[in-house]
PDB file of C-alpha atoms in Angstrom:
ATOM      1  CA  MET A 124      24.503 -17.444 -16.877  1.00  0.00           C
ATOM      2  CA  LYS A 125      22.156 -18.665 -14.182  1.00  0.00           C
ATOM      3  CA  LYS A 126      20.751 -16.330 -11.428  1.00  0.00           C
ATOM      4  CA  THR A 127      19.384 -17.282  -8.168  1.00  0.00           C
ATOM      5  CA  PHE A 128      16.764 -15.197  -6.299  1.00  0.00           C
ATOM      6  CA  TYR A 129      16.017 -15.652  -2.639  1.00  0.00           C
ATOM      7  CA  CYS A 130      12.506 -14.464  -2.322  1.00  0.00           C
ATOM      8  CA  VAL A 131      11.747 -13.142   1.108  1.00  0.00           C
ATOM      9  CA  LEU A 132       8.245 -11.806   1.957  1.00  0.00           C
ATOM     10  CA  MET A 133       8.515  -8.287   0.493  1.00  0.00           C
ATOM     11  CA  ALA A 134       7.104  -6.908  -2.650  1.00  0.00           C
ATOM     12  CA  THR A 135      10.453  -5.148  -3.650  1.00  0.00           C
ATOM     13  CA  CYS A 136      13.817  -6.216  -4.525  1.00  0.00           C
ATOM     14  CA  LEU A 137      16.192  -5.309  -1.616  1.00  0.00           C
ATOM     15  CA  MET A 138      19.528  -6.480  -3.005  1.00  0.00           C
ATOM     16  CA  ALA A 139      21.376  -8.242  -5.775  1.00  0.00           C
ATOM     17  CA  LEU A 140      24.580  -9.989  -4.819  1.00  0.00           C
ATOM     18  CA  PRO A 141      26.427 -11.925  -7.434  1.00  0.00           C
ATOM     19  CA  SER A 142      27.981 -15.427  -6.190  1.00  0.00           C
ATOM     20  CA  THR A 143      30.981 -17.097  -7.485  1.00  0.00           C
ATOM     21  CA  SER A 144      28.992 -19.079  -9.992  1.00  0.00           C
ATOM     22  CA  TRP A 145      27.734 -15.797 -11.828  1.00  0.00           C
ATOM     23  CA  ALA A 146      24.462 -16.255 -10.131  1.00  0.00           C
ATOM     24  CA  ALA A 147      22.707 -13.187  -8.572  1.00  0.00           C
ATOM     25  CA  ASP A 148      21.107 -13.453  -5.238  1.00  0.00           C
ATOM     26  CA  ARG A 149      18.158 -11.209  -4.549  1.00  0.00           C
ATOM     27  CA  ALA A 150      16.196 -11.126  -1.372  1.00  0.00           C
ATOM     28  CA  LEU A 151      12.592 -10.245  -1.838  1.00  0.00           C
ATOM     29  CA  ALA A 152      10.200  -9.315   0.900  1.00  0.00           C
ATOM     30  CA  PHE A 153       6.810  -7.712   1.455  1.00  0.00           C
ATOM     31  CA  ALA A 154       6.880  -4.049   1.834  1.00  0.00           C
ATOM     32  CA  VAL A 155       4.148  -4.264   4.523  1.00  0.00           C
ATOM     33  CA  SER A 156       3.574  -6.393   7.626  1.00  0.00           C
ATOM     34  CA  GLY A 157       1.083  -9.100   7.815  1.00  0.00           C
ATOM     35  CA  VAL A 158       0.414 -12.841   7.997  1.00  0.00           C
ATOM     36  CA  VAL A 159       1.244 -15.040   5.027  1.00  0.00           C
ATOM     37  CA  ALA A 160      -2.057 -16.404   3.638  1.00  0.00           C
ATOM     38  CA  ASP A 161      -0.930 -18.398   0.620  1.00  0.00           C
ATOM     39  CA  ILE A 162       2.305 -19.449  -1.111  1.00  0.00           C
ATOM     40  CA  LYS A 163       1.226 -19.756  -4.612  1.00  0.00           C
ATOM     41  CA  VAL A 164       4.334 -21.652  -6.073  1.00  0.00           C
ATOM     42  CA  GLN A 165       6.105 -25.013  -5.622  1.00  0.00           C
ATOM     43  CA  PRO A 166       9.882 -25.985  -5.950  1.00  0.00           C
ATOM     44  CA  GLY A 167      10.627 -26.626  -9.519  1.00  0.00           C
ATOM     45  CA  ALA A 168       7.814 -24.434 -11.004  1.00  0.00           C
ATOM     46  CA  SER A 169       8.691 -22.040 -13.706  1.00  0.00           C
ATOM     47  CA  VAL A 170       7.610 -18.503 -13.025  1.00  0.00           C
ATOM     48  CA  ALA A 171       7.374 -15.420 -15.414  1.00  0.00           C
ATOM     49  CA  GLN A 172       8.051 -11.973 -14.445  1.00  0.00           C
ATOM     50  CA  GLY A 173       5.030 -10.618 -12.444  1.00  0.00           C
ATOM     51  CA  ASP A 174       3.691 -14.119 -11.378  1.00  0.00           C
ATOM     52  CA  VAL A 175       2.440 -14.200  -7.745  1.00  0.00           C
ATOM     53  CA  LEU A 176       4.731 -15.969  -5.457  1.00  0.00           C
ATOM     54  CA  ALA A 177       2.886 -15.379  -2.054  1.00  0.00           C
ATOM     55  CA  VAL A 178       0.094 -13.395  -0.644  1.00  0.00           C
ATOM     56  CA  LEU A 179      -0.590 -11.893   2.789  1.00  0.00           C
ATOM     57  CA  ASP A 180      -4.069 -12.169   4.533  1.00  0.00           C
ATOM     58  CA  LEU A 181      -5.829  -9.330   2.587  1.00  0.00           C
ATOM     59  CA  ALA A 182      -8.674  -8.799   4.880  1.00  0.00           C
ATOM     60  CA  PRO A 183      -7.023  -6.100   7.008  1.00  0.00           C
ATOM     61  CA  PHE A 184      -5.684  -4.284   3.899  1.00  0.00           C
ATOM     62  CA  GLN A 185      -8.978  -4.375   2.117  1.00  0.00           C
ATOM     63  CA  ALA A 186     -10.734  -3.052   5.381  1.00  0.00           C
ATOM     64  CA  ARG A 187      -8.433  -0.231   5.671  1.00  0.00           C
ATOM     65  CA  ALA A 188      -8.807   0.605   2.057  1.00  0.00           C
ATOM     66  CA  GLN A 189     -12.588   0.611   2.175  1.00  0.00           C
ATOM     67  CA  ALA A 190     -12.628   2.693   5.340  1.00  0.00           C
ATOM     68  CA  ALA A 191     -10.323   5.226   3.833  1.00  0.00           C
ATOM     69  CA  ASP A 192     -12.483   5.408   0.624  1.00  0.00           C
ATOM     70  CA  ALA A 193     -15.468   6.024   2.802  1.00  0.00           C
ATOM     71  CA  ALA A 194     -13.738   8.727   4.714  1.00  0.00           C
ATOM     72  CA  VAL A 195     -12.804  10.414   1.383  1.00  0.00           C
ATOM     73  CA  LYS A 196     -16.602  10.491   0.467  1.00  0.00           C
ATOM     74  CA  ALA A 197     -17.607  11.688   3.825  1.00  0.00           C
ATOM     75  CA  THR A 198     -14.992  14.409   3.988  1.00  0.00           C
ATOM     76  CA  LYS A 199     -15.854  15.554   0.519  1.00  0.00           C
ATOM     77  CA  VAL A 200     -19.472  16.000   1.387  1.00  0.00           C
ATOM     78  CA  ILE A 201     -18.528  18.032   4.470  1.00  0.00           C
ATOM     79  CA  LEU A 202     -16.038  20.155   2.279  1.00  0.00           C
ATOM     80  CA  ASP A 203     -18.694  20.813  -0.222  1.00  0.00           C
ATOM     81  CA  LEU A 204     -21.196  21.916   2.561  1.00  0.00           C
ATOM     82  CA  ALA A 205     -18.448  24.134   4.082  1.00  0.00           C
ATOM     83  CA  SER A 206     -17.828  25.740   0.731  1.00  0.00           C
ATOM     84  CA  ARG A 207     -21.480  26.421   0.171  1.00  0.00           C
ATOM     85  CA  ARG A 208     -21.896  27.863   3.664  1.00  0.00           C
ATOM     86  CA  LEU A 209     -18.837  30.146   3.153  1.00  0.00           C
ATOM     87  CA  GLN A 210     -20.343  31.339  -0.096  1.00  0.00           C
ATOM     88  CA  GLN A 211     -23.687  31.994   1.553  1.00  0.00           C
ATOM     89  CA  THR A 212     -22.121  33.743   4.451  1.00  0.00           C
ATOM     90  CA  GLN A 213     -20.041  35.900   2.162  1.00  0.00           C
ATOM     91  CA  GLU A 214     -23.241  36.972   0.229  1.00  0.00           C
ATOM     92  CA  LEU A 215     -24.929  37.840   3.524  1.00  0.00           C
ATOM     93  CA  PHE A 216     -21.973  39.866   4.490  1.00  0.00           C
ATOM     94  CA  ASP A 217     -22.029  41.739   1.137  1.00  0.00           C
ATOM     95  CA  ALA A 218     -25.694  42.431   1.698  1.00  0.00           C
ATOM     96  CA  LEU A 219     -24.713  43.680   5.146  1.00  0.00           C
ATOM     97  CA  SER A 220     -26.732  40.846   6.827  1.00  0.00           C
ATOM     98  CA  THR A 221     -24.064  39.153   8.726  1.00  0.00           C
ATOM     99  CA  SER A 222     -20.700  40.149  10.603  1.00  0.00           C
ATOM    100  CA  ALA A 223     -17.134  39.777   9.454  1.00  0.00           C
ATOM    101  CA  GLU A 224     -16.729  37.334  12.327  1.00  0.00           C
ATOM    102  CA  GLN A 225     -19.277  35.003  10.721  1.00  0.00           C
ATOM    103  CA  VAL A 226     -17.320  35.176   7.473  1.00  0.00           C
ATOM    104  CA  GLU A 227     -14.086  34.341   9.392  1.00  0.00           C
ATOM    105  CA  LEU A 228     -15.840  31.427  11.122  1.00  0.00           C
ATOM    106  CA  ALA A 229     -17.077  30.008   7.763  1.00  0.00           C
ATOM    107  CA  GLN A 230     -13.500  30.489   6.244  1.00  0.00           C
ATOM    108  CA  THR A 231     -12.096  28.523   9.130  1.00  0.00           C
ATOM    109  CA  THR A 232     -14.733  25.784   8.970  1.00  0.00           C
ATOM    110  CA  GLN A 233     -14.140  25.620   5.172  1.00  0.00           C
ATOM    111  CA  ALA A 234     -10.239  25.435   5.479  1.00  0.00           C
ATOM    112  CA  ASN A 235     -10.495  22.680   8.195  1.00  0.00           C
ATOM    113  CA  ALA A 236     -12.777  20.689   5.946  1.00  0.00           C
ATOM    114  CA  LYS A 237     -10.419  20.971   3.101  1.00  0.00           C
ATOM    115  CA  MET A 238      -7.523  19.779   5.319  1.00  0.00           C
ATOM    116  CA  ALA A 239      -9.648  16.782   6.553  1.00  0.00           C
ATOM    117  CA  TYR A 240     -10.538  15.943   2.826  1.00  0.00           C
ATOM    118  CA  GLU A 241      -6.911  16.114   1.683  1.00  0.00           C
ATOM    119  CA  ASN A 242      -5.892  13.836   4.796  1.00  0.00           C
ATOM    120  CA  ALA A 243      -8.464  11.394   3.940  1.00  0.00           C
ATOM    121  CA  ARG A 244      -7.354  11.314   0.237  1.00  0.00           C
ATOM    122  CA  ARG A 245      -3.784  10.685   1.450  1.00  0.00           C
ATOM    123  CA  ASP A 246      -4.876   7.974   3.836  1.00  0.00           C
ATOM    124  CA  ALA A 247      -6.874   6.349   0.830  1.00  0.00           C
ATOM    125  CA  ALA A 248      -3.826   6.351  -1.392  1.00  0.00           C
ATOM    126  CA  LEU A 249      -1.583   4.974   1.282  1.00  0.00           C
ATOM    127  CA  ALA A 250      -4.218   2.197   2.082  1.00  0.00           C
ATOM    128  CA  ALA A 251      -4.358   1.447  -1.588  1.00  0.00           C
ATOM    129  CA  TRP A 252      -0.493   1.171  -1.916  1.00  0.00           C
ATOM    130  CA  LYS A 253      -0.363  -1.260   1.121  1.00  0.00           C
ATOM    131  CA  LEU A 254      -3.121  -3.419  -0.342  1.00  0.00           C
ATOM    132  CA  GLY A 255      -1.044  -3.595  -3.669  1.00  0.00           C
ATOM    133  CA  ARG A 256       2.044  -4.635  -1.678  1.00  0.00           C
ATOM    134  CA  ALA A 257       0.435  -7.342   0.075  1.00  0.00           C
ATOM    135  CA  THR A 258       1.140  -9.731  -2.893  1.00  0.00           C
ATOM    136  CA  LEU A 259       4.764 -10.873  -3.584  1.00  0.00           C
ATOM    137  CA  LYS A 260       5.396 -11.082  -7.403  1.00  0.00           C
ATOM    138  CA  ALA A 261       8.359 -12.531  -9.277  1.00  0.00           C
ATOM    139  CA  PRO A 262      10.790  -9.685 -10.346  1.00  0.00           C
ATOM    140  CA  THR A 263      11.928 -11.626 -13.432  1.00  0.00           C
ATOM    141  CA  ALA A 264      11.236 -15.089 -15.052  1.00  0.00           C
ATOM    142  CA  GLY A 265      12.804 -18.193 -13.503  1.00  0.00           C
ATOM    143  CA  THR A 266      12.299 -21.529 -11.701  1.00  0.00           C
ATOM    144  CA  VAL A 267      11.495 -21.798  -7.899  1.00  0.00           C
ATOM    145  CA  ALA A 268      14.450 -23.529  -6.254  1.00  0.00           C
ATOM    146  CA  SER A 269      12.933 -23.858  -2.742  1.00  0.00           C
ATOM    147  CA  ILE A 270      10.327 -22.401  -0.422  1.00  0.00           C
ATOM    148  CA  PRO A 271      11.602 -21.731   3.034  1.00  0.00           C
ATOM    149  CA  GLY A 272       8.482 -19.805   4.042  1.00  0.00           C
ATOM    150  CA  TYR A 273       5.250 -21.022   5.135  1.00  0.00           C
ATOM    151  CA  VAL A 274       1.465 -20.123   5.428  1.00  0.00           C
ATOM    152  CA  GLY A 275       0.938 -18.643   8.739  1.00  0.00           C
ATOM    153  CA  GLN A 276       4.363 -16.860   8.849  1.00  0.00           C
ATOM    154  CA  VAL A 277       4.100 -13.512  10.529  1.00  0.00           C
ATOM    155  CA  VAL A 278       5.926 -10.687   8.447  1.00  0.00           C
ATOM    156  CA  ASN A 279       7.014  -7.999  10.658  1.00  0.00           C
ATOM    157  CA  LEU A 280       8.965  -5.080   8.994  1.00  0.00           C
ATOM    158  CA  ASN A 281      10.611  -4.304  12.367  1.00  0.00           C
ATOM    159  CA  ALA A 282      12.093  -7.893  12.419  1.00  0.00           C
ATOM    160  CA  GLU A 283      14.589  -9.901  10.460  1.00  0.00           C
ATOM    161  CA  THR A 284      13.316 -10.914   7.150  1.00  0.00           C
ATOM    162  CA  LEU A 285      13.347 -14.561   6.373  1.00  0.00           C
ATOM    163  CA  ALA A 286      13.435 -16.192   2.890  1.00  0.00           C
ATOM    164  CA  VAL A 287      10.156 -17.643   1.605  1.00  0.00           C
ATOM    165  CA  VAL A 288      10.839 -18.496  -2.089  1.00  0.00           C
ATOM    166  CA  VAL A 289      14.160 -19.104  -3.833  1.00  0.00           C
ATOM    167  CA  VAL A 290      13.955 -18.513  -7.679  1.00  0.00           C
ATOM    168  CA  ASN A 291      16.734 -19.419 -10.215  1.00  0.00           C
ATOM    169  CA  THR A 292      16.712 -17.341 -13.364  1.00  0.00           C
ATOM    170  CA  PRO A 293      18.670 -17.689 -16.648  1.00  0.00           C
TER     171      PRO A 293
END
C-alpha cells in the first residue's frame, strides 16, 4: 500500500485523506508564519521520518527567542531584588522602624515583579516553541514526489496554505 503526502509549509499534520488507490494524502504546513528560506529536498529523494523538508528564515524567530530569554533574566533579577526588599521591609516593620504602608508597598512591588517574571517565562517558552516550528520535518519515511513550493514563499497562517512538498510513503 502506497501513501502520498502533500507537504505544505506547516510543522504539523493537518489531515489524512485516503484516495481511491489506497494512498493517504496528508497536507503539512508550518505552524508559524514566515518566509521560506530553504527547501532541503528534491523530487525523487528518499526521506526518513524526521528529515528536514523545508526551513523558514530563522532570524526573526532566533531574535525573539534571545530577547525573551534576556527578559526572563532581567525580570528574575528584579523579582529577587523585590523579594529581598520585602523581607527587609518586613524586618523593619517587626522592629517598629517602618509603617504597614511600606510593607504593603513592598508586597505589591514583589507581586508585580513575580507577575512580570512569569509573563517573561511564558513569552520565552512561546518563542522557543515558534523557533522549533520554523522547520518542516517529514512525518514518516517516503519519497519526495514533487515540490510545488519555492524559496521566498511567504507563509501566512491567515491565508490559504499551498503545498510545498509531496511525499509518497509505502
